Tab-separated table of C-alpha atoms in Angstrom:
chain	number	residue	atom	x	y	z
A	1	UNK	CA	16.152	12.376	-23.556
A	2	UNK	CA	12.664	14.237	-23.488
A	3	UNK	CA	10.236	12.374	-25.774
A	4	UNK	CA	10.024	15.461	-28.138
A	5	UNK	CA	13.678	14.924	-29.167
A	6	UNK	CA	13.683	11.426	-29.299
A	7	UNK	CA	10.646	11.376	-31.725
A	8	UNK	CA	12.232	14.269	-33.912
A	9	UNK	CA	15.181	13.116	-34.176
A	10	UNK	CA	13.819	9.692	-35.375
A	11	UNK	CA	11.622	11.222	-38.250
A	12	UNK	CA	14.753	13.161	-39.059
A	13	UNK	CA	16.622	9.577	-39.016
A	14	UNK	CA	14.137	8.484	-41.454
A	15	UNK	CA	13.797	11.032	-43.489
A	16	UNK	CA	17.355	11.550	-44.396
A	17	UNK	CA	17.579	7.486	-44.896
A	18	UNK	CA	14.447	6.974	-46.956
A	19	UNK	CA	12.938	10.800	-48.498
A	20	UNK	CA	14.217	11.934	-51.733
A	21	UNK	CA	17.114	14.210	-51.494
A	22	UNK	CA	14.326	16.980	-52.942
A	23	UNK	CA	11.504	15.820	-50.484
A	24	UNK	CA	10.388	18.474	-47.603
A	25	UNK	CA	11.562	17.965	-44.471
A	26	UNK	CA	9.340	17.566	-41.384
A	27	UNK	CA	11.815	19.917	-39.435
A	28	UNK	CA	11.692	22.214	-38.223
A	29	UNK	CA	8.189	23.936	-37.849
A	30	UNK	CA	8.110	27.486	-39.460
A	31	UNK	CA	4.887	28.173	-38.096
A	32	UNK	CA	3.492	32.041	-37.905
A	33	UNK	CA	3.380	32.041	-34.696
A	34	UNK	CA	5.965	29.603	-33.019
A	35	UNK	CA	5.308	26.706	-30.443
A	36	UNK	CA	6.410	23.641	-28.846
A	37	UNK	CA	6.106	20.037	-31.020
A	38	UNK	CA	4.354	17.398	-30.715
A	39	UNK	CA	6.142	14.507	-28.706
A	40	UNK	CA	3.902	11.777	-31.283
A	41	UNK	CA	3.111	14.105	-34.211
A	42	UNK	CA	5.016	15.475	-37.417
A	43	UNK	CA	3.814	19.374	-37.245
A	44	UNK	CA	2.140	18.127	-41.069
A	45	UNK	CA	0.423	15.592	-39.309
A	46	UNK	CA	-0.717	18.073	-36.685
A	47	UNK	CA	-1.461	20.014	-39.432
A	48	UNK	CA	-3.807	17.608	-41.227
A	49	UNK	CA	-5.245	17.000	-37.416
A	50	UNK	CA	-6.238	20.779	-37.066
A	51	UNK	CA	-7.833	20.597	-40.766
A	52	UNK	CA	-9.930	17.448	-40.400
A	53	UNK	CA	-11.222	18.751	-36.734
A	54	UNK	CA	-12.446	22.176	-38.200
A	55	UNK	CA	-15.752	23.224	-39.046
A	56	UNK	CA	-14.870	24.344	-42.380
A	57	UNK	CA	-13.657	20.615	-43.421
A	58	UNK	CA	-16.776	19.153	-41.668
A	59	UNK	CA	-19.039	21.632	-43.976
A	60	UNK	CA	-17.421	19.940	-47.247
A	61	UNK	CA	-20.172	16.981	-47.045
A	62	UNK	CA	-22.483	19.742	-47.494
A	63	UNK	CA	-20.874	21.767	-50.788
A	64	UNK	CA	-21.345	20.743	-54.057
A	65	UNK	CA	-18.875	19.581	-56.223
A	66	UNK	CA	-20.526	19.251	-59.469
A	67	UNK	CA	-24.127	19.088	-58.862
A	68	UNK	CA	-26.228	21.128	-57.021
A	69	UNK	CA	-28.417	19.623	-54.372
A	70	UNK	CA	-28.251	16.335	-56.107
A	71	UNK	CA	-31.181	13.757	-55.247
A	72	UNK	CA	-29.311	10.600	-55.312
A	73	UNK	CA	-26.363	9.225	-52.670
A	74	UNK	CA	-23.639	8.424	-54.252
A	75	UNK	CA	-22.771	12.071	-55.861
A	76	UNK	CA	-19.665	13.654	-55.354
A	77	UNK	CA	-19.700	16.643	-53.059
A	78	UNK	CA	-16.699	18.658	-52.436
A	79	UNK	CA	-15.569	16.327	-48.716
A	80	UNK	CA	-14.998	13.258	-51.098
A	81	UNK	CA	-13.541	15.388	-53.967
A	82	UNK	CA	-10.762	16.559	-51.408
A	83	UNK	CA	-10.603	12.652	-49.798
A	84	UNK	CA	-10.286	11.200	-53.328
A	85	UNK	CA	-7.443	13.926	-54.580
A	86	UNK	CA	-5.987	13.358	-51.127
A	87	UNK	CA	-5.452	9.528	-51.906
A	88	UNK	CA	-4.159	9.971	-55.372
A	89	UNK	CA	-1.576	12.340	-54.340
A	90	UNK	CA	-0.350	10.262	-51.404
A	91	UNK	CA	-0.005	7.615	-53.996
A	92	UNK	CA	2.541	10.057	-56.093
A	93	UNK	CA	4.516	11.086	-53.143
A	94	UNK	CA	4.804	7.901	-51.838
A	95	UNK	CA	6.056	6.450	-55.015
A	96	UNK	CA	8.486	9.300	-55.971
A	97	UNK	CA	9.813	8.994	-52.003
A	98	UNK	CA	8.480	12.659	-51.095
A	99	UNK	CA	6.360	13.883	-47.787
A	100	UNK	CA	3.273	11.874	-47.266
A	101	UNK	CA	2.154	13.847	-44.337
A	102	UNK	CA	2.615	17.462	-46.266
A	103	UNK	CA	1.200	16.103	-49.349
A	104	UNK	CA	-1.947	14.889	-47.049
A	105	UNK	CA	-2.018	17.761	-45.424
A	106	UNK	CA	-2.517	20.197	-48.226
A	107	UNK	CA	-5.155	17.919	-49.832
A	108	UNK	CA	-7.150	17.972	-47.428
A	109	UNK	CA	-7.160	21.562	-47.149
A	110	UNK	CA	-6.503	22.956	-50.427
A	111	UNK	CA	-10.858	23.335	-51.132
A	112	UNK	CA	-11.715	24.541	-47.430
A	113	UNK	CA	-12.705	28.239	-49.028
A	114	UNK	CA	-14.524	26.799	-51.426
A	115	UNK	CA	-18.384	28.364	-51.600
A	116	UNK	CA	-21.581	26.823	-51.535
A	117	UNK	CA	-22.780	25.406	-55.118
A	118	UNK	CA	-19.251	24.410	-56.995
A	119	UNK	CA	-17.865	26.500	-59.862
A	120	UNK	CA	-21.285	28.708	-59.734
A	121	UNK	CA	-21.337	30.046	-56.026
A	122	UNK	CA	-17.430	31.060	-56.860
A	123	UNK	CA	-18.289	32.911	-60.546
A	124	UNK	CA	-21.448	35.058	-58.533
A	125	UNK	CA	-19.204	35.544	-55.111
A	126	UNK	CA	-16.346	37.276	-57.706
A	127	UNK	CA	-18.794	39.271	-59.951
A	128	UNK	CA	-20.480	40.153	-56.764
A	129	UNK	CA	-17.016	41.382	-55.455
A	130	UNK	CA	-15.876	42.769	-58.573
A	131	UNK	CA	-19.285	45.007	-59.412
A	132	UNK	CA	-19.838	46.585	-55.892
A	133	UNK	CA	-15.961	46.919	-54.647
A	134	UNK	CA	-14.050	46.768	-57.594
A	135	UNK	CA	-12.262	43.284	-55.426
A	136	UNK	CA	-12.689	39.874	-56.687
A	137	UNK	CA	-13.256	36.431	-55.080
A	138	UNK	CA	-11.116	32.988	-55.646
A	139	UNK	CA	-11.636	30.120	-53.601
A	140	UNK	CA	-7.498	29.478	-53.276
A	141	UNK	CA	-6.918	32.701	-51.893
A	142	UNK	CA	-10.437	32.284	-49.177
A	143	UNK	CA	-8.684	28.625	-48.361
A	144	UNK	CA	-6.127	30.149	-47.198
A	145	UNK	CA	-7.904	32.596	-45.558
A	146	UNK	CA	-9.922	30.208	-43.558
A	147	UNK	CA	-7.113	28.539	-41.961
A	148	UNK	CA	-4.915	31.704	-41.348
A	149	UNK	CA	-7.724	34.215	-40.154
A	150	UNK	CA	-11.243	32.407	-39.876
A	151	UNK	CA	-11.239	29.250	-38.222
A	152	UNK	CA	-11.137	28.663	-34.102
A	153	UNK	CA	-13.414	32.130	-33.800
A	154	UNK	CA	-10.443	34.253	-35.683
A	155	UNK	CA	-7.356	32.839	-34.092
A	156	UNK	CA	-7.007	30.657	-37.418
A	157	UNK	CA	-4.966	27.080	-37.446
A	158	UNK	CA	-1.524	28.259	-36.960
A	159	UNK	CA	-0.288	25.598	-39.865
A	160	UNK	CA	2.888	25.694	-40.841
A	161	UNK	CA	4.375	27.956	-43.998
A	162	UNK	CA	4.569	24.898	-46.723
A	163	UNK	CA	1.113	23.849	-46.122
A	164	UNK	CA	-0.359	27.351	-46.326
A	165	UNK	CA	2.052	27.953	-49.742
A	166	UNK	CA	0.701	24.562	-51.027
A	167	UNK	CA	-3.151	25.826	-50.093
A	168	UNK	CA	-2.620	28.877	-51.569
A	169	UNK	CA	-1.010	27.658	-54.862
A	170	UNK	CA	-3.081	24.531	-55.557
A	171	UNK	CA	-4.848	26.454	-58.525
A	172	UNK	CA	-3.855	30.257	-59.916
A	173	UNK	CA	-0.523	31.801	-61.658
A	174	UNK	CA	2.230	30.240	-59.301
A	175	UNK	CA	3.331	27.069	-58.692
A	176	UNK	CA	3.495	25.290	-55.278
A	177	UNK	CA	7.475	26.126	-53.703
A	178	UNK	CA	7.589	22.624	-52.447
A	179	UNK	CA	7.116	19.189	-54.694
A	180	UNK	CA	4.395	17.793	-52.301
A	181	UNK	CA	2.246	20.961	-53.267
A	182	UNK	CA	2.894	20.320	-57.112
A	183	UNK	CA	1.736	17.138	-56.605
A	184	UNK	CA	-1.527	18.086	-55.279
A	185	UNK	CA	-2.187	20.972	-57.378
A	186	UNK	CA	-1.433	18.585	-60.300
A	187	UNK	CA	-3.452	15.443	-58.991
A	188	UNK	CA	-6.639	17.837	-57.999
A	189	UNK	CA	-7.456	17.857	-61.489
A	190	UNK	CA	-6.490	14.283	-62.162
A	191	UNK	CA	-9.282	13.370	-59.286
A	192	UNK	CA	-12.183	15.990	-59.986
A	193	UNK	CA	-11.929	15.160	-63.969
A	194	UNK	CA	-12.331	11.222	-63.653
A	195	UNK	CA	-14.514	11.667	-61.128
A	196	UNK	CA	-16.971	14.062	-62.516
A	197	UNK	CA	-17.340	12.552	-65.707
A	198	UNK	CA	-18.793	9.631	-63.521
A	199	UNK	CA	-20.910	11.645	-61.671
A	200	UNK	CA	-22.000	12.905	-65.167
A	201	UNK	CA	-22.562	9.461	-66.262
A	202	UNK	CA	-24.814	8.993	-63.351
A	203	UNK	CA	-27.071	11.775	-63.889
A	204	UNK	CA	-27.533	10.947	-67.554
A	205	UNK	CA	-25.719	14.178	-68.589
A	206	UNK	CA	-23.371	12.327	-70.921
A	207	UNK	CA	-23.602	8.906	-72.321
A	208	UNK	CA	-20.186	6.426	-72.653
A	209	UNK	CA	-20.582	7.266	-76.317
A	210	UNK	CA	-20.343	11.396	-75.626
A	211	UNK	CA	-17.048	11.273	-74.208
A	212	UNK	CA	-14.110	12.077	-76.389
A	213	UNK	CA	-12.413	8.922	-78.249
A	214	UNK	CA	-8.822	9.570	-78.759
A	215	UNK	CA	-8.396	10.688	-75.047
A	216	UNK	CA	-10.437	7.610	-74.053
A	217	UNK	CA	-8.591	5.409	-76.040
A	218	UNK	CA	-5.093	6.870	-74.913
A	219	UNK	CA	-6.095	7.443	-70.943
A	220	UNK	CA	-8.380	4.419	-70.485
A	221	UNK	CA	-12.290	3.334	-71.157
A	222	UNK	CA	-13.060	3.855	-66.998
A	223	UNK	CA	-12.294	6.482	-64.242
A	224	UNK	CA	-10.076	4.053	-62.391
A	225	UNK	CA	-7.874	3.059	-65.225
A	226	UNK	CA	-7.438	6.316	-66.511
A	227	UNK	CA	-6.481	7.683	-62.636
A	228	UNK	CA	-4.128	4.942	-62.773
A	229	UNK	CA	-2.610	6.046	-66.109
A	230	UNK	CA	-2.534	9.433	-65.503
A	231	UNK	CA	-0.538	8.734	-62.051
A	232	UNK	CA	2.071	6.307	-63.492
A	233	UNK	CA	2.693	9.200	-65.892
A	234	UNK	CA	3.346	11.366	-63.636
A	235	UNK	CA	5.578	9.131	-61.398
A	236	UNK	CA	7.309	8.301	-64.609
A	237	UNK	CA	7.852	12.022	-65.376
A	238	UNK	CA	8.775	13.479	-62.401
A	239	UNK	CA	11.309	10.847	-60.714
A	240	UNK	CA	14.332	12.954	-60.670
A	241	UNK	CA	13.332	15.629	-62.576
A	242	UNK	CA	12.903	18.137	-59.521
A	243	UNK	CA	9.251	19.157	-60.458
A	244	UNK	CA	6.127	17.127	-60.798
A	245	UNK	CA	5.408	16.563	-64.770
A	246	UNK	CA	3.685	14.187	-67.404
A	247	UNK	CA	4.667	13.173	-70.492
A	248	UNK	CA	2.978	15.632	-73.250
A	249	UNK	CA	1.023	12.941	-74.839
A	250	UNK	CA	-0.801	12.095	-71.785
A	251	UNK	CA	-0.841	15.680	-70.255
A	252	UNK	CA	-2.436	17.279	-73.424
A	253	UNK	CA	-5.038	14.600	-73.407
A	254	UNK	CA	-6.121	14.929	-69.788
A	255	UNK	CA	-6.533	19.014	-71.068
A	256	UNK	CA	-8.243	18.169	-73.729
A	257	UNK	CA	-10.361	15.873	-71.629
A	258	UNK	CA	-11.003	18.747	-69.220
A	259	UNK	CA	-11.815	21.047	-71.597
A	260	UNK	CA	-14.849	18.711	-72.954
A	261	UNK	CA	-16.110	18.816	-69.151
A	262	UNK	CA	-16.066	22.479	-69.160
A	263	UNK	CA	-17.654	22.531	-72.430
A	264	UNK	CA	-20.349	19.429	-71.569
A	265	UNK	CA	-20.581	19.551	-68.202
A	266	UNK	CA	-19.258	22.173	-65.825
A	267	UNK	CA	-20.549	25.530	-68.598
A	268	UNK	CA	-23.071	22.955	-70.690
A	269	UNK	CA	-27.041	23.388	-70.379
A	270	UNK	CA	-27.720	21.645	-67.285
A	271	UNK	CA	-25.334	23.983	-65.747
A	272	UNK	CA	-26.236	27.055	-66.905
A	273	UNK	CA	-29.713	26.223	-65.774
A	274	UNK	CA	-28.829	26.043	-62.468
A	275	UNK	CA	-25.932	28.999	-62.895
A	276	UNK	CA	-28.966	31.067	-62.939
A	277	UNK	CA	-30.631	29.815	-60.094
A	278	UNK	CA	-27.312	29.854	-58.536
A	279	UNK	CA	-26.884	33.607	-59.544
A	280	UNK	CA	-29.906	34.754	-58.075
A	281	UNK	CA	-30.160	32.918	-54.429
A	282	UNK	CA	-26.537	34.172	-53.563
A	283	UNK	CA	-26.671	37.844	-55.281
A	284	UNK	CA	-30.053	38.663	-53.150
A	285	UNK	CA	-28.257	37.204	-49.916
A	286	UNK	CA	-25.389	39.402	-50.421
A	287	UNK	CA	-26.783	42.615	-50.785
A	288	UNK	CA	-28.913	41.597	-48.172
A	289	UNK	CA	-26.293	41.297	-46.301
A	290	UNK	CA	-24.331	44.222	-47.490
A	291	UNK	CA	-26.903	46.304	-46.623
A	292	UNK	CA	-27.109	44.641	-42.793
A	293	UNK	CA	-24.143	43.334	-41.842
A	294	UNK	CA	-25.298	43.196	-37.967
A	295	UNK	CA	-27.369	40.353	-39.090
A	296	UNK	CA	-24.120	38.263	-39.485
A	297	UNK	CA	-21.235	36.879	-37.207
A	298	UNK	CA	-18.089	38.953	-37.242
A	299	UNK	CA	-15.846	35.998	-38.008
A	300	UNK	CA	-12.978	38.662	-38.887
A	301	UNK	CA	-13.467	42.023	-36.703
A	302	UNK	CA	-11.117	43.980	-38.642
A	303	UNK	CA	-12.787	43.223	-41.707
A	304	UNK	CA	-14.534	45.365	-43.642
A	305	UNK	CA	-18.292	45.131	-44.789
A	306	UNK	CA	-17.790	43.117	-47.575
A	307	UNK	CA	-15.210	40.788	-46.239
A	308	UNK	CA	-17.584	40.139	-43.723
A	309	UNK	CA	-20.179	39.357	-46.115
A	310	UNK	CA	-17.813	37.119	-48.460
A	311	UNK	CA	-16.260	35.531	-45.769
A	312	UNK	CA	-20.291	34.350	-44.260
A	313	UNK	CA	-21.359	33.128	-47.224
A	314	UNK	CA	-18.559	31.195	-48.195
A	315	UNK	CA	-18.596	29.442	-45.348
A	316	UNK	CA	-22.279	28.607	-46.021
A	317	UNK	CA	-23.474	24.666	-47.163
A	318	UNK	CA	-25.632	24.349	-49.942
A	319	UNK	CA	-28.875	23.733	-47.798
A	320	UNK	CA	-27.851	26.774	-45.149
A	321	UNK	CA	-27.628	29.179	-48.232
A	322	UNK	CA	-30.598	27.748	-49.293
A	323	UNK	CA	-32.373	28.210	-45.978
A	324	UNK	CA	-31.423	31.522	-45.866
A	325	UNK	CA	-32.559	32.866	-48.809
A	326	UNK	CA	-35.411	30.944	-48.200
A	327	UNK	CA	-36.129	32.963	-44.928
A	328	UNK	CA	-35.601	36.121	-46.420
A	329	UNK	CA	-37.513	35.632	-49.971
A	330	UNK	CA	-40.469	33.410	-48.285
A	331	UNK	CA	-40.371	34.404	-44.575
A	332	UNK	CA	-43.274	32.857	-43.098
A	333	UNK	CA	-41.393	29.477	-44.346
A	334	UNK	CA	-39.196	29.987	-41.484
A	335	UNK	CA	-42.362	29.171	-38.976
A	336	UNK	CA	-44.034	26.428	-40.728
């Protein structure tokens, strides 16, 4: 029997013995464009494989999450966002007997089209969109976009339809179509919540005292014990109930807790300082840009103009946007 077979039709083995009756199956591939499996590999885990070895996941160290350019080293930036969401929702799979390997999978790509400078970079790159072509910009839809059209020089990742639905659908109107993508759409927030308000904490930007004491009380008085509340919820919750859900007591909290760190944190004054310095640095590189597309890679040849443009400066790290405004608003910087 070739090894292919043999290894399929162990995971299959597996699956059926030990998976939830509601759990995604590993086969067979439905891949865009079709080809042979892996003899040693799942096609999620060559999936997650082609994610963690692309350039886009490598530029994650470089985005923000929450803070921009932050001068101390142990920050969040949006590579161990998408590590620490990807941990949490193996956790939930794992315990509710659902797909590891799609669940990891779809972490670890679900932020790859995220832009330079967090929740600011993707407000200017849609009003930038929506003033001069009447389009619009959300970092879901460029995700998916990355690994379908953009990465290896255009040909994209090939990955297979339930990790590209659970990429896609890991924020916006629609839910995920499998339960592994719930789960990460669901446990994204659970991560970048806890997480930020410690981040937040670090920078002095709330005290202890600041943050909200009913949810604090209810969730737990650290990031770790509230992640660990908030996931035994939704373990609770969801075991058998054919989606992934938390009680309403604990849900509404964890909103209400989020809505603080918009309010504080991700749209409070330290924010909005920085929104506007945000603003500026990627509106002049666009219309730079708009106005000479030759001077950037055609990552997408069919693409129009501004596509082209988008799609660049998306892609772009913090420090390379900075650079590169820098070069165009100071350019005799460039040669000292």
């Amino acid at each position: 029997m070739p090894a292919t077979v043999a290894f399929e039709d162990r995971v299959r083995a597996w699956e059926d013995e030990f998976l939830a009756a509601d759990a995604t199956r590993s086969y067979p591939a439905e891949r865009a464009v079709a080809e042979p499996d892996s003899p040693l590999r799942t096609p999620f885990q060559r999936d997650r494989d082609r994610i963690v070895h692309s350039k886009s996941f490598r530029r994650l160290k470089h985005k923000t999450q929450v803070f921009v350019a932050p001068e101390g080293d142990h920050y969040r930036t949006r590579l161990s966002h998408t590590l620490e969401a990807c941990g949490i929702a193996r956790t939930v799979a794992r315990a509710l007997g659902l797909n590891e390997d799609l669940t990891e999978a779809i972490g670890l790509g679900h932020d790859l089209g995220h832009p330079p400078f967090g929740h600011a970079g993707e407000e200017t790159l849609d009003r930038c969109l929506r003033e001069r072509t009447g389009g619009g910009f959300k970092h879901n839809e460029h995700s998916l976009r990355v690994v379908e059209v953009l990465e290896r020089d255009g040909a994209g990742l090939n990955l297979t339809a339930p990790v590209r639905d659970g990429i896609l659908n890991h924020t916006g109107p629609n839910k995920p179509a499998t339960l592994e993508g719930r789960i990460v759409r669901l446990v994204d927030r659970v991560a970048y919540i806890n997480h930020d308000i410690d981040d937040a904490l670090r920078a002095g930007i709330l005290r202890p005292e600041d943050l909200p004491a009913a949810e604090i009380e209810l969730l737990g008085p650290t990031g770790s014990i509230r992640i660990d509340t908030l996931v035994a919820d939704i373990v609770e919750n969801s075991r058998g109930a054919g989606d992934i859900l938390q009680s309403e007591e604990v849900g509404m909290a964890m909103l209400r807790l989020r809505k603080f760190m918009f309010d504080r944190v991700y749209l409070g004054e330290t924010a909005r300082r920085e929104h506007a310095r945000v603003e500026h640095t990627m509106t002049d590189l666009f219309d730079h840009y708009l106005a000479h597309p030759d001077a950037i890679p055609a990552l997408d040849p069919t693409a129009d103009d501004a596509q082209r443009v988008t799609d660049y400066i998306a892609g772009m790290t913090d420090r390379y946007c900075i650079a590169r405004f820098t070069e165009l608003a100071i350019p005799e910087a460039a040669h000292i």
